[in-house]
PDB file of C-alpha atoms in Angstrom:
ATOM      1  CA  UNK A   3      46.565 206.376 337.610  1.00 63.00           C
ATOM      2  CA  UNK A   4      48.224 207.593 340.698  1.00 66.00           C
ATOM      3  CA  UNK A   5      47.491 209.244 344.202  1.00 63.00           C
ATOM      4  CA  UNK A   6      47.911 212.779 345.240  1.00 61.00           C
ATOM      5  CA  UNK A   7      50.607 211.799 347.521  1.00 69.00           C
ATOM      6  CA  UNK A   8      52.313 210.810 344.432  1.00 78.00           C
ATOM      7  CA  UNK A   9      55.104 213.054 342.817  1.00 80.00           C
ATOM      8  CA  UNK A  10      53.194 214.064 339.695  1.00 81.00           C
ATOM      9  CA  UNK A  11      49.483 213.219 338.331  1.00 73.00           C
ATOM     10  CA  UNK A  12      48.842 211.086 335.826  1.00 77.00           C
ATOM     11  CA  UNK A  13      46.484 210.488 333.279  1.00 68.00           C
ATOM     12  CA  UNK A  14      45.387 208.381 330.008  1.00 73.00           C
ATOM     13  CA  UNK A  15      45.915 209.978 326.492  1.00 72.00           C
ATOM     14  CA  UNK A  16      47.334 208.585 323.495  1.00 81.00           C
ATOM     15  CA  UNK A  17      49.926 207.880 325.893  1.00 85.00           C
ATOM     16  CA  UNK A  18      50.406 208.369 330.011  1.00 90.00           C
ATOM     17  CA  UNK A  19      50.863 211.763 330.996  1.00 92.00           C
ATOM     18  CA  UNK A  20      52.431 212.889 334.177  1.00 94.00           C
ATOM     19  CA  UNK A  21      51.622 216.528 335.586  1.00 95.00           C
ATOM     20  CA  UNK A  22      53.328 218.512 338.182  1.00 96.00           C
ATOM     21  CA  UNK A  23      53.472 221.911 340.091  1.00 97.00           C
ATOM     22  CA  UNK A  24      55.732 223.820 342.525  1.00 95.00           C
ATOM     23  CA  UNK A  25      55.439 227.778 343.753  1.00 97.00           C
ATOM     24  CA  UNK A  26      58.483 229.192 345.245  1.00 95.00           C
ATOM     25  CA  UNK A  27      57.288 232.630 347.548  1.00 96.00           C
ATOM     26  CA  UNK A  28      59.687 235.412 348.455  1.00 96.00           C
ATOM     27  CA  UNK A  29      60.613 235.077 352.285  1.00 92.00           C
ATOM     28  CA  UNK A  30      59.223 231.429 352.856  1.00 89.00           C
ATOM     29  CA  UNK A  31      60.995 229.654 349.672  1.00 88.00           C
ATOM     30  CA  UNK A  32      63.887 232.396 349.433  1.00 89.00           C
ATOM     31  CA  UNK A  33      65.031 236.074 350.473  1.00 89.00           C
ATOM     32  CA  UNK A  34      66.393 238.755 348.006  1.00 90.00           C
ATOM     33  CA  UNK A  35      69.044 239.555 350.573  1.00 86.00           C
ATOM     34  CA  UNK A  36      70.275 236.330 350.500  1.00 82.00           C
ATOM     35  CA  UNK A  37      74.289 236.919 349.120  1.00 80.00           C
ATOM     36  CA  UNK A  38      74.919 235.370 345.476  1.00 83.00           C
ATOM     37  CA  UNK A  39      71.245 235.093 345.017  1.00 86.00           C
ATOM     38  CA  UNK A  40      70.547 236.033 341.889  1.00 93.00           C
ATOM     39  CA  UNK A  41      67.031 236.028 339.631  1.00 96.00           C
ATOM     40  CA  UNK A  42      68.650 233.424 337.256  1.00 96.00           C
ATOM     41  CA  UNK A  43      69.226 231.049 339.693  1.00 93.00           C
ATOM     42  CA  UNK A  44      66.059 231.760 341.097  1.00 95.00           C
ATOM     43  CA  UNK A  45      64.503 230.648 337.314  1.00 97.00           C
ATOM     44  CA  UNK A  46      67.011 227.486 337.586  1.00 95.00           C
ATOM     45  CA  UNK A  47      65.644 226.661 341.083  1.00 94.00           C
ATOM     46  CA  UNK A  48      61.567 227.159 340.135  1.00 97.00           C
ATOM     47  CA  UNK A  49      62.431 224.037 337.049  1.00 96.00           C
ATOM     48  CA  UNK A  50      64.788 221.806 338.897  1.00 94.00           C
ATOM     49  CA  UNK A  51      61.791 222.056 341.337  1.00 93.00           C
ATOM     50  CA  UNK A  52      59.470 220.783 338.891  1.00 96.00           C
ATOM     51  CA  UNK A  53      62.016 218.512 336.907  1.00 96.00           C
ATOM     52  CA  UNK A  54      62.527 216.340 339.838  1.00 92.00           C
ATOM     53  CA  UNK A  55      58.754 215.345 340.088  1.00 93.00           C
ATOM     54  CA  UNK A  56      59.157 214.242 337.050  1.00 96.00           C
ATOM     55  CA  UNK A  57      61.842 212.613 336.897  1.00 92.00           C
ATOM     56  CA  UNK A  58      60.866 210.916 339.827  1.00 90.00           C
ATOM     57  CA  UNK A  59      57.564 209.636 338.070  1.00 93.00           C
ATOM     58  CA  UNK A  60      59.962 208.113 335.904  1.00 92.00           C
ATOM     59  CA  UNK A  61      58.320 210.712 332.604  1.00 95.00           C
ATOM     60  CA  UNK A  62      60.102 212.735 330.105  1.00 95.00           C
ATOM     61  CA  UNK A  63      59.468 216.824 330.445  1.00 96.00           C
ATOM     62  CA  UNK A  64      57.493 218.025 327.638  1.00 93.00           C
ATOM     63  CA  UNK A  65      55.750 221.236 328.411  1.00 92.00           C
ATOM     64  CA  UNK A  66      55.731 224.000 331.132  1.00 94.00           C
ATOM     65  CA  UNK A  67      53.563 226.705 331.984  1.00 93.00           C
ATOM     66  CA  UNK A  68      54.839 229.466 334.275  1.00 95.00           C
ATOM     67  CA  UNK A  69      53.205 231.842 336.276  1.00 96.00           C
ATOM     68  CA  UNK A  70      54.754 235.035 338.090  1.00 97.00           C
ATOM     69  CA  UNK A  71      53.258 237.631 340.443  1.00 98.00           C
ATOM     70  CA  UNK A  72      55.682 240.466 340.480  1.00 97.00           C
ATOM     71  CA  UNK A  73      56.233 243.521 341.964  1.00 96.00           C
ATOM     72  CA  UNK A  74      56.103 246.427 339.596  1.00 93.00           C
ATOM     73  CA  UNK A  75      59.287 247.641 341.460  1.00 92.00           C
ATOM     74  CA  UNK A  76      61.954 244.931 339.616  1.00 94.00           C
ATOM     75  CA  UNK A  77      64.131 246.361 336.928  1.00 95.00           C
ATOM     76  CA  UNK A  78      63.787 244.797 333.358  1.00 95.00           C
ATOM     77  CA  UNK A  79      67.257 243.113 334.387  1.00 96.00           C
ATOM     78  CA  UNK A  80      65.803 241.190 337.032  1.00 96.00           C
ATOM     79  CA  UNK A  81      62.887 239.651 335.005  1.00 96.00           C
ATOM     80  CA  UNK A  82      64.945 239.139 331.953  1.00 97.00           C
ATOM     81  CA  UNK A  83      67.732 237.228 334.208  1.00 97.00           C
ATOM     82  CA  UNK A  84      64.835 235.358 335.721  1.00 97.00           C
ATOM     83  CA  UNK A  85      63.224 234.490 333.082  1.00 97.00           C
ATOM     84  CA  UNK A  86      66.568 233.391 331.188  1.00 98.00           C
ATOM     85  CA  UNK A  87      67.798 230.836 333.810  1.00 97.00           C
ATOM     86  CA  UNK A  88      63.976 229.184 333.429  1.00 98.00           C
ATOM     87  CA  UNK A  89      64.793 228.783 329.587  1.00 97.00           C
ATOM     88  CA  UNK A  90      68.541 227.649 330.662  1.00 97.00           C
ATOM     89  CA  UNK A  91      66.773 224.502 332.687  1.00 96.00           C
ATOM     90  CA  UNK A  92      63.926 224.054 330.257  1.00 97.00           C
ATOM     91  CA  UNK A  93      66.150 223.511 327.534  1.00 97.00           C
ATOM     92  CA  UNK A  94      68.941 221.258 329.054  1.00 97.00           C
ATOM     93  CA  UNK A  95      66.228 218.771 329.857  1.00 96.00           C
ATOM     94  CA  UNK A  96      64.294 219.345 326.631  1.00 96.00           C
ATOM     95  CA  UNK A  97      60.973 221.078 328.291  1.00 96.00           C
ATOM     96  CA  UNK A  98      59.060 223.530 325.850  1.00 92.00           C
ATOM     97  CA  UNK A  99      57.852 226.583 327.732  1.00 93.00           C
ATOM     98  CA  UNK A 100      54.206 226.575 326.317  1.00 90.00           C
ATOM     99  CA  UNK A 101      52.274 229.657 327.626  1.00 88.00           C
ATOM    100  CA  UNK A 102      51.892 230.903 331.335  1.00 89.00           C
ATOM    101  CA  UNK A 103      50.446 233.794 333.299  1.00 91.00           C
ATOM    102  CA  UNK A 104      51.634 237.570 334.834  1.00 93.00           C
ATOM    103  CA  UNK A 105      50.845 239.372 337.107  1.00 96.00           C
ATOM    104  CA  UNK A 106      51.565 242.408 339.321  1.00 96.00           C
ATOM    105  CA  UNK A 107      51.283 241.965 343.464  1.00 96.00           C
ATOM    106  CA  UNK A 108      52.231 244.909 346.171  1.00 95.00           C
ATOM    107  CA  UNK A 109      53.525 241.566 348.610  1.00 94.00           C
ATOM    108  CA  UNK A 110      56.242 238.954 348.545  1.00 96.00           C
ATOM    109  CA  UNK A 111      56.723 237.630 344.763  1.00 97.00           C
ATOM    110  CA  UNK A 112      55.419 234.011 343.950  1.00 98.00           C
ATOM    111  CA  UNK A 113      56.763 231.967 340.948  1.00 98.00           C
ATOM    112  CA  UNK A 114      54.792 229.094 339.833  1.00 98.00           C
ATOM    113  CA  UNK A 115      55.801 226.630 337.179  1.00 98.00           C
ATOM    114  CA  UNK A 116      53.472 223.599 335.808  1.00 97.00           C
ATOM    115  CA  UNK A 117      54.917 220.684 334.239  1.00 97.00           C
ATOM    116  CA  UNK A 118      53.484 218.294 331.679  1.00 95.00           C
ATOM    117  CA  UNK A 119      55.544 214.498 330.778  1.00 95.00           C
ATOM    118  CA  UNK A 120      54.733 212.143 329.303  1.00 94.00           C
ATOM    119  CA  UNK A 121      55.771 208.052 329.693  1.00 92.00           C
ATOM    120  CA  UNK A 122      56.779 206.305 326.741  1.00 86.00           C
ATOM    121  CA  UNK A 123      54.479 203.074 325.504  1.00 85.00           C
ATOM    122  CA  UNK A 124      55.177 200.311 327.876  1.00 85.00           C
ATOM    123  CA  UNK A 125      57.041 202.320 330.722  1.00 86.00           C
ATOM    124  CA  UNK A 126      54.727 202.569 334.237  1.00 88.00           C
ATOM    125  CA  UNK A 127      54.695 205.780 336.042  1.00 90.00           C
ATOM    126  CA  UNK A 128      57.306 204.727 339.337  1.00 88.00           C
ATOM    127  CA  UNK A 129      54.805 205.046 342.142  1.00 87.00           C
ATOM    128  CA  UNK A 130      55.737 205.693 345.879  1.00 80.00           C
ATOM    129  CA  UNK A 131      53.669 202.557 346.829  1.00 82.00           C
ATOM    130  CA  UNK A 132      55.530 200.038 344.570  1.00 79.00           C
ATOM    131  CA  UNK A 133      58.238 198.837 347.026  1.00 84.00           C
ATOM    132  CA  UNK A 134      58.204 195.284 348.597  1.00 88.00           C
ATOM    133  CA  UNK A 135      59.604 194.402 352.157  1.00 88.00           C
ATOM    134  CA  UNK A 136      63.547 193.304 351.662  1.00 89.00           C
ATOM    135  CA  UNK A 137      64.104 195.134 348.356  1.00 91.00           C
ATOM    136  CA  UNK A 138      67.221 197.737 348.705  1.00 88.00           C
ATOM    137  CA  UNK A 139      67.291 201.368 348.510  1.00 85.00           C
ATOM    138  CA  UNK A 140      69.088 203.349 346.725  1.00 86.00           C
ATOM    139  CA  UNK A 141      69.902 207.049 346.485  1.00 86.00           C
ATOM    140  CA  UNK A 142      71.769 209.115 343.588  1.00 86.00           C
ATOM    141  CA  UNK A 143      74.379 212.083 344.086  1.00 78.00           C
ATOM    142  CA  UNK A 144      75.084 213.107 347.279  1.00 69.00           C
ATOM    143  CA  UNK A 145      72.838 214.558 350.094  1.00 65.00           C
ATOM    144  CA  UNK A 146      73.029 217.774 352.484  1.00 54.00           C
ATOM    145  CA  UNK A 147      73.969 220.221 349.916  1.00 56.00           C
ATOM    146  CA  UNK A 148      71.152 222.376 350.395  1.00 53.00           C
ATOM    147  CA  UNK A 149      70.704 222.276 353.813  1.00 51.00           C
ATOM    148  CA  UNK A 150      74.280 222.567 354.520  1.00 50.00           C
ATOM    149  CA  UNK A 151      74.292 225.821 351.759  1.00 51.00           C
ATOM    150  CA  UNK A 152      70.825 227.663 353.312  1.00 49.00           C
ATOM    151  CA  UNK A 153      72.390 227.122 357.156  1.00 52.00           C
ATOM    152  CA  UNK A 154      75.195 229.097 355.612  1.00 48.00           C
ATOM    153  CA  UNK A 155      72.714 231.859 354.173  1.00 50.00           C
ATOM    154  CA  UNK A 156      70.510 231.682 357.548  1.00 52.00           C
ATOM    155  CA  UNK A 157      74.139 232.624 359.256  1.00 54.00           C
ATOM    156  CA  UNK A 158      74.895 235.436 356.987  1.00 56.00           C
ATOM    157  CA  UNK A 159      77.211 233.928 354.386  1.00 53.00           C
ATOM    158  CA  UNK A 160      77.636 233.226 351.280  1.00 51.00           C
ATOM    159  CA  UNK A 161      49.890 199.020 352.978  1.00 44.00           C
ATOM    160  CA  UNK A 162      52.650 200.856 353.696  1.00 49.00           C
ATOM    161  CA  UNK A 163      56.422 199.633 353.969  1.00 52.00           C
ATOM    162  CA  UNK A 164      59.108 201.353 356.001  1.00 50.00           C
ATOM    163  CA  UNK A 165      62.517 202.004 354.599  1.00 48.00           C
ATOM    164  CA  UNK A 166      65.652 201.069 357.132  1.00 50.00           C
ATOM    165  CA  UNK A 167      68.648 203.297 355.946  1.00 49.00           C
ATOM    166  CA  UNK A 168      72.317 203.085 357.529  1.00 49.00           C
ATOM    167  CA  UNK A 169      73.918 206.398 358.085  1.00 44.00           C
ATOM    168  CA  UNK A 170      77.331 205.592 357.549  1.00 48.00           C
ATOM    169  CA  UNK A 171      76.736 204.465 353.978  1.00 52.00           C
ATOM    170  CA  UNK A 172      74.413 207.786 353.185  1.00 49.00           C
ATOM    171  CA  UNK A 173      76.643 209.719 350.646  1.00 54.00           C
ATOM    172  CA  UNK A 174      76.560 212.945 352.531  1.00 49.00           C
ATOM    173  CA  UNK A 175      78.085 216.432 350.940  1.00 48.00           C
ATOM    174  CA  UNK A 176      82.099 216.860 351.094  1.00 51.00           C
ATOM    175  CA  UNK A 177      82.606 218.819 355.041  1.00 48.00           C
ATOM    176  CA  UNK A 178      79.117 217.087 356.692  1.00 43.00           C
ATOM    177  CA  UNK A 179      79.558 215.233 359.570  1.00 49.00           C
ATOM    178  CA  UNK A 180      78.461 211.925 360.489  1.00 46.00           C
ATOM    179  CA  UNK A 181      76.675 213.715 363.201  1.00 48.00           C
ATOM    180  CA  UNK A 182      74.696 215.897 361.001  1.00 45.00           C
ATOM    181  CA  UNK A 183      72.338 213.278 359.258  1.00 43.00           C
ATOM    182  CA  UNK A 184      69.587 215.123 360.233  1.00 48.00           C
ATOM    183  CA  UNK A 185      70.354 217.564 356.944  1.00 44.00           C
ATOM    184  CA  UNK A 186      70.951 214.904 354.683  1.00 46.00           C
ATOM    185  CA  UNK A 187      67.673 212.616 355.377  1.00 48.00           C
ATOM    186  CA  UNK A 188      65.196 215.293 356.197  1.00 50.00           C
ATOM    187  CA  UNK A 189      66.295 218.978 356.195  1.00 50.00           C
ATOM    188  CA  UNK A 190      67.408 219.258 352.695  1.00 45.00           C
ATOM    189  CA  UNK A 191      66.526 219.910 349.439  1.00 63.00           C
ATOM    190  CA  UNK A 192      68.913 218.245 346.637  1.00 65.00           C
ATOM    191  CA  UNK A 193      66.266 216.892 343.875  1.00 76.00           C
ATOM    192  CA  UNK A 194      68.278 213.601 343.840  1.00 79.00           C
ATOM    193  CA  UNK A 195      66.299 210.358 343.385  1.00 84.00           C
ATOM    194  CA  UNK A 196      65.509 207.430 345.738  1.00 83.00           C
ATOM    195  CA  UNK A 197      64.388 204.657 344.417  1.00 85.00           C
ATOM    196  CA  UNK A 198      63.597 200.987 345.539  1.00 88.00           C
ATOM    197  CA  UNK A 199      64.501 197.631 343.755  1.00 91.00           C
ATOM    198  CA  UNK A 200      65.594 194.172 344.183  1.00 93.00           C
ATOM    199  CA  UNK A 201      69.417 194.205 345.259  1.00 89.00           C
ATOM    200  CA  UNK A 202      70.477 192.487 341.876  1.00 92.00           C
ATOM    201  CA  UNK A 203      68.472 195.308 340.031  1.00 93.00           C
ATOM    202  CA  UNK A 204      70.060 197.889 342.682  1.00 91.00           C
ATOM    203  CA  UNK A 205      73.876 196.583 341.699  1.00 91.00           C
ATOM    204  CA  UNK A 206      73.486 196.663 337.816  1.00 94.00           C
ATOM    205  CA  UNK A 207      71.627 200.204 338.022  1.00 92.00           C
ATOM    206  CA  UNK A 208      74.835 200.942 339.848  1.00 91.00           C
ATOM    207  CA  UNK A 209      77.208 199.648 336.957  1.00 92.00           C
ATOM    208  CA  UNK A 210      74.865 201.365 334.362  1.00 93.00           C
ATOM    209  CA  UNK A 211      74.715 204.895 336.171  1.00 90.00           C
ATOM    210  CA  UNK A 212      78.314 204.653 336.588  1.00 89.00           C
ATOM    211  CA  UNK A 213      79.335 204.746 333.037  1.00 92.00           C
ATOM    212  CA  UNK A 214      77.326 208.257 333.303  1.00 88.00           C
ATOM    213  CA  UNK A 215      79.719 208.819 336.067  1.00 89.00           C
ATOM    214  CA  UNK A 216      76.323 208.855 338.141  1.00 87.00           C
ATOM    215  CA  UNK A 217      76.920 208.254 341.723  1.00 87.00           C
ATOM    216  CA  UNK A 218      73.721 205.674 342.912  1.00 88.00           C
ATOM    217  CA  UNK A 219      74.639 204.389 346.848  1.00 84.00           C
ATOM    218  CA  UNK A 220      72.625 201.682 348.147  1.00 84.00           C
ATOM    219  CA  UNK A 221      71.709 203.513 351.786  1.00 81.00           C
ATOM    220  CA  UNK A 222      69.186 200.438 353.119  1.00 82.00           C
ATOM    221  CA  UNK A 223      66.711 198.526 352.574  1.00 84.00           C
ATOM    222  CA  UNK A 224      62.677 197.962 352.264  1.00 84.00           C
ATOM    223  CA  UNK A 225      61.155 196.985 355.961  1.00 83.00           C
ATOM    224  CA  UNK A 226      57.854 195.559 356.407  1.00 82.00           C
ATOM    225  CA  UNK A 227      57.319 197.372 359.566  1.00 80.00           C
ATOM    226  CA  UNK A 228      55.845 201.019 359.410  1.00 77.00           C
ATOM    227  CA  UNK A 229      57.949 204.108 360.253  1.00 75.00           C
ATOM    228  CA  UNK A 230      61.675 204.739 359.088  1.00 74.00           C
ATOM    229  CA  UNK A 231      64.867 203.247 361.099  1.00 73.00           C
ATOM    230  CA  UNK A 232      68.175 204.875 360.830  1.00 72.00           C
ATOM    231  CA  UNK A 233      71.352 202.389 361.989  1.00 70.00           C
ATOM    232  CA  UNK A 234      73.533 204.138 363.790  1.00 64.00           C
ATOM    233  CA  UNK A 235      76.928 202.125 364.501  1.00 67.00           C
ATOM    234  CA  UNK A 236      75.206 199.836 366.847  1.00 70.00           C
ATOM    235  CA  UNK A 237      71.799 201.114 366.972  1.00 74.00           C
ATOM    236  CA  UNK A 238      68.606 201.169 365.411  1.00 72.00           C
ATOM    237  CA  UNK A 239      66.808 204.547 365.673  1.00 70.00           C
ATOM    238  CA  UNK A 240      63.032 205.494 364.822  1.00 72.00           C
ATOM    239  CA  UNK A 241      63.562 208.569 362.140  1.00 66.00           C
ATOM    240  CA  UNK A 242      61.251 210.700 364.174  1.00 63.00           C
ATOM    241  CA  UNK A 243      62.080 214.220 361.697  1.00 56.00           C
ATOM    242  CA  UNK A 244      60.550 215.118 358.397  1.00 57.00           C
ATOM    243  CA  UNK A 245      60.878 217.147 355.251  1.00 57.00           C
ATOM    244  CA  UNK A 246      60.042 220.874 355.646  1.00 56.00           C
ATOM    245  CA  UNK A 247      56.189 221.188 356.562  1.00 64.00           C
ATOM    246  CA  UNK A 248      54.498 224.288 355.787  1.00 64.00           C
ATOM    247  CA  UNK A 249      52.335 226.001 358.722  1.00 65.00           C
ATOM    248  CA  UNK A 250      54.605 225.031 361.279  1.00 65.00           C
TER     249      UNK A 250
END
């Protein structure tokens, strides 16, 4: 039912099931040393990871399979702290943990989750490919918190359509600067959704997220040219950066 450039798989049952998966690796995905990094939030991080496929499939979390490979040198406080912030996240979005694997490794540690949604009767799986040329796009929350918090960590402290998007209405994090886009559109990491929609659609999703006190800013709009254009005050820029690439 959907591609593999999609945010989740999908598949026919007595109703449509989306699946998902996300490993975080010690010193690519995070570092121990990193200050106020704790194994909790680590557990938090390795569902929200997960969680935001889903949600961005449009499908409800159901189940969750997670798989560890630890080193036999963490105290029982680490796992148990770990393993407590992944039932914190499960069970504020009402995801079952259902089973899962361990194992010990003498390298970096690697957490793996699985998830499992489903879509209710009548609600389609919200594809990548479903936008149409002059529809608006919207964005929820506010962007550049991640990037904005990891440069701090890095320092030492605590047929395709194209999507046109306007910097100065991109609801960037409190103390970014106009000037640092670049974290808010490419370099970061804030599992809010974008969506696309006819501008009437766009303005009563607005009203409706709003009473769930729900920011949702309309950033742009749905091009039928390829690539991605930023406006800049007066100009029109080809978005030449991406998302984190692995290998590189």
């Amino acid at each position: 039912m959907a591609a593999p450039n999609d945010d989740a798989a999908v598949w026919r049952g007595d109703s449509l099931v989306a699946a998902t998966t996300d490993t975080m690796v010690e010193g690519v995905d995070f570092r121990l040393e990193w200050p106020g990094l704790t194994f909790r939030l680590l557990g938090r991080r390795l569902m929200s990871i997960n969680l935001s496929d889903l949600a961005a499939m449009g499908a409800d979390p159901g189940h969750a399979l997670i798989s560890l490979c630890l080193p036999g040198s963490l105290v029982l406080q680490d796992v148990t702290g770990l393993y407590r912030g992944i039932s914190e996240r499960a069970r504020q979005y009402g995801c079952t943990i259902a089973g899962g694997d361990l194992s010990g490794t003498d390298g970096p540690m690697v957490l793996t989750a699985a998830l499992y949604g489903t879509l209710p009767t009548g609600r389609r799986p919200l594809r990548r490919s479903g936008a149409r040329a002059g529809w608006g796009l919207g964005v929820t929350g506010v962007l550049g918190r991640a990037a904005a918090g990891l440069g701090l960590l890095l320092a030492g402290k605590s047929p395709r359509t194209a999507a046109e998007r306007h910097i100065e209405s991109l609801p960037l994090r409190r103390g970014l600067k106009r000037e640092q886009w670049p974290l808010a559109v490419s370099d970061s990491e804030d599992f809010e959704l974008i969506c696309a929609a006819p501008q009437g659609r766009l303005l009563t999703a607005q009203q409706a997220l709003k009473r769930l006190k729900l920011p949702l800013t309309v950033v742009g709009e749905i091009d039928a040219r390829p690539g991605i254009r930023i406006k800049h005050g007066g100009r029109v820029e080809r978005l030449r950066t991406g998302g984190y690439e692995h290998f590189r």
